[in-house]
Amino acid sequence: MADIISADKYKKLAEVVHELDIDKLPEEAQRKIFEQLLMDRAKAQLQNKIDKATFNLEDRINTWITDTTTSEYTKRSYLKAVNDFLEYISKRNVHPLDVNYEIAVQYRNSLKERYAYRSVLSKIAYISSLYNHLVNLEDIQRNPFKGMKRLKMKVEDRSAYVPSALEVEELITSFLNDLEATGKGSHMKRKAAVPSAIAVALMAYRGLRIGIFNSLIIKEGGAFSGISKGKPISGNVNDAEDIFDDVYSRLRKIGFKPNKPFPASTTLKVNIENRIEKLWKRNYFSCHSLRHYFSITFYQQTKDLYRLKELLEHSSIQT
């Protein structure tokens, strides 16, 4: 406002508005004010109707997806999440431009009843991204999902829980059972089954980090190389075979094929931690907990910290 009128006039105008008592104004002046307020409200309502009538949601979704990703798999994930949300608000007769924070919270709570923790966060993130797009195009003023993807649902501290040997085997078996999956989504389950099971085995029986799978190559016999935390590492999957019996043979039984690249580590992480959440809602642990399982099991049986440091690729024995 100070950019439009001088500071002195702005101060005087503020004083007049502050001291204004509508009840003391002449009746004609009050009537004109009320008429103007009603006119402004009518204009706003009419503009809102025009905005909704001319709003092309399909076009907005297409431009959003095109601007956000080139991956066909990611596009399908985005569309699936958005279509689910649109079906939810359609049943409640809510226009996409009228979605507010309260409706957003209700939708998030409905997802919590149907999906695992990480799936809920992913779906909310996708929809929030779409609404950010609508804000940027000035279709709406505020993203009702803003910040919601950071609202954590109550789960146990994952870092405090380390799985048992039985749970590790159960997790691997769970993925291998997916090879027999049928029905909706079965193709993706079968495709992810073997890489996910192998990743679990390598984290639990060789102590590898989840991040190495972006570059990991395992050759015939079990020799491997890759990049972990920014530095090249190498070794053999059987380096701890005195504690974890012939890991390479286990991998071959699972379905391992030498020299074959793995899916992205982020994809494996989501697959594995979603499955952990599904199997053990109370004893919830992370991919890194599988590495902890390796560390604890190895140390309990050998008491050899130096060798454990070498196997884990730690720079210091203090770590």
Coordinates of C-alpha atoms in Angstrom, one line a residue:
M1 CA 0.0 0.0 0.0
A2 CA 2.9 2.4 0.8
D3 CA 4.1 1.9 -2.8
I4 CA 0.8 3.3 -4.1
I5 CA 0.2 6.3 -1.7
S6 CA 2.6 8.4 0.4
A7 CA 3.4 7.4 3.9
D8 CA 1.6 10.4 5.4
K9 CA -1.6 9.7 3.5
Y10 CA -1.4 6.0 4.4
K11 CA -1.1 6.9 8.1
K12 CA -4.2 9.2 7.9
L13 CA -6.2 6.6 6.0
A14 CA -5.3 3.9 8.6
E15 CA -6.5 6.2 11.4
V16 CA -9.8 6.9 9.6
V17 CA -10.4 3.2 9.1
H18 CA -9.5 2.4 12.7
E19 CA -11.8 5.0 14.1
L20 CA -14.7 4.2 11.7
D21 CA -18.0 3.3 13.3
I22 CA -20.5 2.2 10.7
D23 CA -23.4 2.6 13.1
K24 CA -22.7 6.3 13.3
L25 CA -22.7 6.9 9.5
P26 CA -25.8 8.3 7.8
E27 CA -28.3 5.6 6.7
E28 CA -27.6 6.3 3.0
A29 CA -23.9 5.8 3.5
Q30 CA -24.5 2.5 5.3
R31 CA -26.8 1.3 2.5
K32 CA -24.1 2.1 -0.1
I33 CA -21.5 0.2 1.9
F34 CA -23.7 -2.9 2.3
E35 CA -24.7 -2.8 -1.4
Q36 CA -21.0 -2.7 -2.4
L37 CA -20.2 -5.6 0.0
L38 CA -23.0 -7.7 -1.5
M39 CA -21.9 -6.8 -5.0
D40 CA -18.3 -7.8 -4.2
R41 CA -19.6 -11.1 -2.7
A42 CA -21.8 -11.8 -5.8
K43 CA -18.8 -11.1 -8.1
A44 CA -16.6 -13.5 -6.1
Q45 CA -19.3 -16.3 -6.2
L46 CA -19.8 -15.8 -9.9
Q47 CA -16.1 -15.8 -10.6
N48 CA -15.8 -19.1 -8.6
K49 CA -18.6 -20.6 -10.8
I50 CA -16.8 -19.5 -14.0
D51 CA -13.5 -20.8 -12.8
K52 CA -15.0 -24.3 -12.1
A53 CA -17.0 -24.3 -15.4
T54 CA -13.8 -23.5 -17.4
F55 CA -11.5 -25.7 -15.3
N56 CA -10.0 -28.5 -17.4
L57 CA -8.7 -31.0 -14.9
E58 CA -7.6 -33.6 -17.5
D59 CA -5.4 -31.0 -19.1
R60 CA -3.9 -29.9 -15.8
I61 CA -3.1 -33.5 -14.9
N62 CA -1.5 -34.2 -18.3
T63 CA 0.7 -31.1 -18.1
W64 CA 1.6 -31.8 -14.4
I65 CA 2.7 -35.4 -15.2
T66 CA 4.6 -34.3 -18.4
D67 CA 6.5 -31.6 -16.4
T68 CA 7.2 -33.9 -13.5
T69 CA 8.5 -37.2 -14.9
T70 CA 9.4 -39.1 -18.1
S71 CA 9.1 -42.5 -16.6
E72 CA 6.1 -44.5 -17.7
Y73 CA 6.1 -46.5 -14.5
T74 CA 6.1 -43.3 -12.4
K75 CA 3.3 -41.8 -14.6
R76 CA 1.1 -44.9 -13.9
S77 CA 1.8 -44.5 -10.2
Y78 CA 0.8 -40.8 -10.3
L79 CA -2.4 -41.5 -12.2
K80 CA -3.4 -44.3 -10.0
A81 CA -3.0 -42.1 -6.9
V82 CA -4.8 -39.2 -8.4
N83 CA -7.7 -41.2 -9.8
D84 CA -8.2 -42.8 -6.3
F85 CA -8.4 -39.3 -4.8
L86 CA -10.7 -38.0 -7.5
E87 CA -13.1 -40.9 -6.9
Y88 CA -13.0 -40.1 -3.1
I89 CA -14.0 -36.5 -3.5
S90 CA -16.5 -37.2 -6.3
K91 CA -18.5 -39.5 -3.9
R92 CA -18.6 -36.5 -1.5
N93 CA -19.6 -34.0 -4.3
V94 CA -16.5 -31.9 -3.7
H95 CA -14.9 -30.1 -6.7
P96 CA -11.1 -30.4 -7.0
L97 CA -10.8 -26.6 -6.6
D98 CA -12.8 -26.7 -3.4
V99 CA -10.7 -29.2 -1.5
N100 CA -9.5 -27.8 1.8
Y101 CA -7.2 -29.0 4.6
E102 CA -10.0 -30.7 6.4
I103 CA -11.0 -32.8 3.4
A104 CA -7.3 -33.5 2.8
V105 CA -6.9 -34.9 6.3
Q106 CA -10.0 -37.0 5.9
Y107 CA -8.6 -38.5 2.7
R108 CA -5.2 -39.2 4.3
N109 CA -7.0 -41.0 7.2
S110 CA -9.0 -43.1 4.6
L111 CA -5.7 -44.1 3.0
K112 CA -4.3 -45.2 6.4
E113 CA -7.1 -47.7 6.7
R114 CA -6.2 -49.3 3.3
Y115 CA -2.5 -49.0 2.8
A116 CA 0.9 -49.5 4.5
Y117 CA 2.7 -46.5 6.0
R118 CA 5.1 -45.7 3.1
S119 CA 2.4 -46.2 0.5
V120 CA 0.2 -43.5 2.2
L121 CA 3.1 -41.1 2.3
S122 CA 3.8 -41.7 -1.4
K123 CA 0.2 -41.2 -2.5
I124 CA -0.1 -38.0 -0.4
A125 CA 3.1 -36.7 -2.0
Y126 CA 1.8 -37.3 -5.5
I127 CA -1.4 -35.5 -4.9
S128 CA 0.4 -32.7 -3.1
S129 CA 2.6 -32.3 -6.2
L130 CA -0.5 -31.9 -8.4
Y131 CA -1.9 -29.2 -6.1
N132 CA 1.4 -27.4 -6.1
H133 CA 1.0 -27.4 -9.9
L134 CA -2.5 -25.9 -9.6
V135 CA -1.1 -23.2 -7.3
N136 CA 1.6 -22.3 -9.8
L137 CA -1.0 -21.9 -12.5
E138 CA -3.1 -19.7 -10.1
D139 CA -6.1 -22.1 -10.2
I140 CA -6.0 -22.1 -6.4
Q141 CA -4.3 -20.0 -3.8
R142 CA -3.1 -22.7 -1.4
N143 CA -2.1 -26.3 -1.6
P144 CA -4.4 -28.1 1.0
F145 CA -1.9 -31.0 1.2
K146 CA 1.1 -28.8 1.8
G147 CA 3.3 -30.2 4.6
M148 CA 1.0 -33.2 5.0
K149 CA 3.4 -35.7 3.6
R150 CA 5.7 -34.9 6.5
L151 CA 3.0 -35.9 9.1
K152 CA 4.3 -39.2 10.4
M153 CA 1.9 -41.8 11.6
K154 CA 2.6 -43.4 14.9
V155 CA 4.9 -46.4 14.5
E156 CA 7.6 -48.0 16.7
D157 CA 11.1 -46.7 16.4
R158 CA 12.5 -48.8 13.6
S159 CA 16.2 -48.2 14.5
A160 CA 15.6 -49.8 17.9
Y161 CA 14.4 -53.1 16.6
V162 CA 16.6 -55.7 14.9
P163 CA 14.9 -58.7 13.2
S164 CA 15.5 -62.3 14.3
A165 CA 16.9 -65.0 12.0
L166 CA 13.4 -66.4 11.7
E167 CA 12.0 -63.0 10.6
V168 CA 14.7 -62.6 8.0
E169 CA 13.9 -66.0 6.5
E170 CA 10.2 -65.2 6.6
L171 CA 10.7 -61.9 4.8
I172 CA 12.7 -63.7 2.0
T173 CA 10.0 -66.4 1.8
S174 CA 7.3 -63.7 1.5
F175 CA 8.9 -62.3 -1.6
L176 CA 9.5 -65.8 -3.2
N177 CA 5.8 -66.6 -2.6
D178 CA 5.0 -63.6 -4.9
L179 CA 6.4 -65.7 -7.8
E180 CA 3.0 -67.5 -7.7
A181 CA 1.0 -64.3 -7.5
T182 CA -2.1 -64.0 -9.6
G183 CA -4.7 -61.4 -10.2
K184 CA -4.4 -57.6 -10.1
G185 CA -0.9 -56.3 -9.8
S186 CA 0.6 -59.8 -10.0
H187 CA 2.9 -59.0 -12.8
M188 CA 4.7 -56.3 -10.8
K189 CA 4.9 -58.6 -7.8
R190 CA 6.4 -61.4 -9.7
K191 CA 8.9 -59.0 -11.3
A192 CA 10.0 -57.6 -8.0
A193 CA 10.1 -60.9 -6.1
V194 CA 13.6 -62.2 -6.8
P195 CA 15.5 -58.9 -6.7
S196 CA 13.8 -58.0 -3.4
A197 CA 14.6 -61.4 -1.9
I198 CA 18.2 -61.3 -3.0
A199 CA 18.6 -57.7 -1.6
V200 CA 17.3 -58.9 1.8
A201 CA 19.7 -61.8 1.8
L202 CA 22.7 -59.6 0.9
M203 CA 21.9 -57.0 3.6
A204 CA 21.2 -59.7 6.3
Y205 CA 23.9 -62.3 5.4
R206 CA 26.7 -60.0 4.1
G207 CA 25.9 -56.6 5.7
L208 CA 25.6 -54.6 2.4
R209 CA 23.9 -51.2 2.5
I210 CA 20.7 -50.7 0.5
G211 CA 22.4 -47.8 -1.5
I212 CA 24.9 -50.2 -3.1
F213 CA 22.2 -51.8 -5.3
N214 CA 22.3 -48.9 -7.7
S215 CA 25.7 -50.1 -8.9
L216 CA 26.1 -53.6 -7.5
I217 CA 27.3 -56.4 -9.9
I218 CA 27.9 -59.9 -8.6
K219 CA 29.9 -62.3 -10.7
E220 CA 29.9 -66.1 -11.0
G221 CA 31.2 -67.4 -7.7
G222 CA 30.1 -64.5 -5.6
A223 CA 32.7 -61.7 -6.2
F224 CA 31.0 -58.3 -6.2
S225 CA 31.7 -54.6 -6.7
G226 CA 29.8 -51.4 -6.4
I227 CA 29.6 -47.9 -5.0
S228 CA 28.6 -47.5 -1.4
K229 CA 28.3 -44.1 0.3
G230 CA 30.2 -42.6 -2.6
K231 CA 33.2 -44.9 -2.5
P232 CA 33.9 -48.1 -4.5
I233 CA 33.9 -51.4 -2.6
S234 CA 34.4 -55.0 -3.5
G235 CA 34.4 -58.4 -1.9
N236 CA 32.6 -61.7 -2.0
V237 CA 29.2 -62.6 -0.8
N238 CA 30.8 -65.5 1.1
D239 CA 33.3 -63.4 3.0
A240 CA 31.5 -64.3 6.3
E241 CA 30.6 -67.9 5.3
D242 CA 31.9 -69.3 8.7
I243 CA 28.9 -67.5 10.2
F244 CA 26.4 -67.3 7.3
D245 CA 26.7 -70.6 5.5
D246 CA 27.5 -70.3 1.7
V247 CA 25.5 -67.1 0.9
Y248 CA 26.2 -67.6 -2.8
S249 CA 24.4 -70.9 -2.9
R250 CA 21.5 -69.3 -1.1
L251 CA 21.3 -66.6 -3.8
R252 CA 21.3 -69.2 -6.6
K253 CA 18.4 -71.0 -4.9
I254 CA 16.5 -67.8 -4.7
G255 CA 17.0 -67.2 -8.4
F256 CA 20.2 -65.1 -8.7
K257 CA 21.8 -64.6 -12.1
P258 CA 25.5 -63.5 -12.3
N259 CA 26.3 -60.0 -13.8
K260 CA 22.7 -58.9 -13.8
P261 CA 22.1 -55.3 -12.6
F262 CA 19.6 -54.7 -9.8
P263 CA 16.6 -52.4 -9.8
A264 CA 17.2 -48.9 -8.3
S265 CA 18.0 -49.0 -4.5
T266 CA 15.1 -46.6 -3.9
T267 CA 12.7 -49.1 -5.5
L268 CA 14.1 -52.0 -3.5
K269 CA 13.9 -50.0 -0.3
V270 CA 10.2 -49.1 -0.9
N271 CA 9.4 -52.8 -1.8
I272 CA 11.1 -54.2 1.2
E273 CA 10.0 -51.7 3.8
N274 CA 6.4 -51.9 2.6
R275 CA 6.5 -55.7 3.0
I276 CA 8.0 -55.4 6.5
E277 CA 5.2 -53.0 7.4
K278 CA 2.7 -55.5 6.0
L279 CA 4.1 -58.5 7.8
W280 CA 5.0 -57.0 11.2
K281 CA 3.0 -53.9 12.1
R282 CA 4.3 -53.9 15.6
N283 CA 7.9 -55.1 15.1
Y284 CA 8.5 -52.6 12.4
F285 CA 12.1 -52.3 11.2
S286 CA 14.0 -50.8 8.2
C287 CA 16.3 -52.1 5.5
H288 CA 19.3 -50.8 7.6
S289 CA 18.1 -53.0 10.5
L290 CA 19.0 -56.0 8.3
R291 CA 22.6 -54.7 8.2
H292 CA 22.4 -54.4 12.0
Y293 CA 21.2 -58.1 12.1
F294 CA 24.4 -59.1 10.2
S295 CA 26.6 -57.0 12.5
I296 CA 25.1 -58.3 15.8
T297 CA 25.0 -62.0 14.6
F298 CA 28.6 -61.8 13.4
Y299 CA 30.0 -60.2 16.5
Q300 CA 28.1 -62.5 18.9
Q301 CA 29.7 -65.5 17.3
T302 CA 33.2 -64.2 16.6
K303 CA 33.8 -61.2 18.9
D304 CA 36.1 -60.0 16.1
L305 CA 35.5 -56.2 15.8
Y306 CA 38.3 -55.6 13.4
R307 CA 37.1 -58.2 10.9
L308 CA 33.5 -56.9 11.3
K309 CA 34.8 -53.3 10.5
E310 CA 36.3 -54.6 7.3
L311 CA 33.2 -56.5 6.2
L312 CA 31.0 -53.4 6.9
E313 CA 33.4 -51.1 5.1
H314 CA 33.6 -48.8 8.1
S315 CA 36.5 -46.3 8.1
S316 CA 37.1 -46.6 11.8
I317 CA 36.7 -49.4 14.3
Q318 CA 35.0 -46.9 16.7
T319 CA 32.0 -46.8 14.3

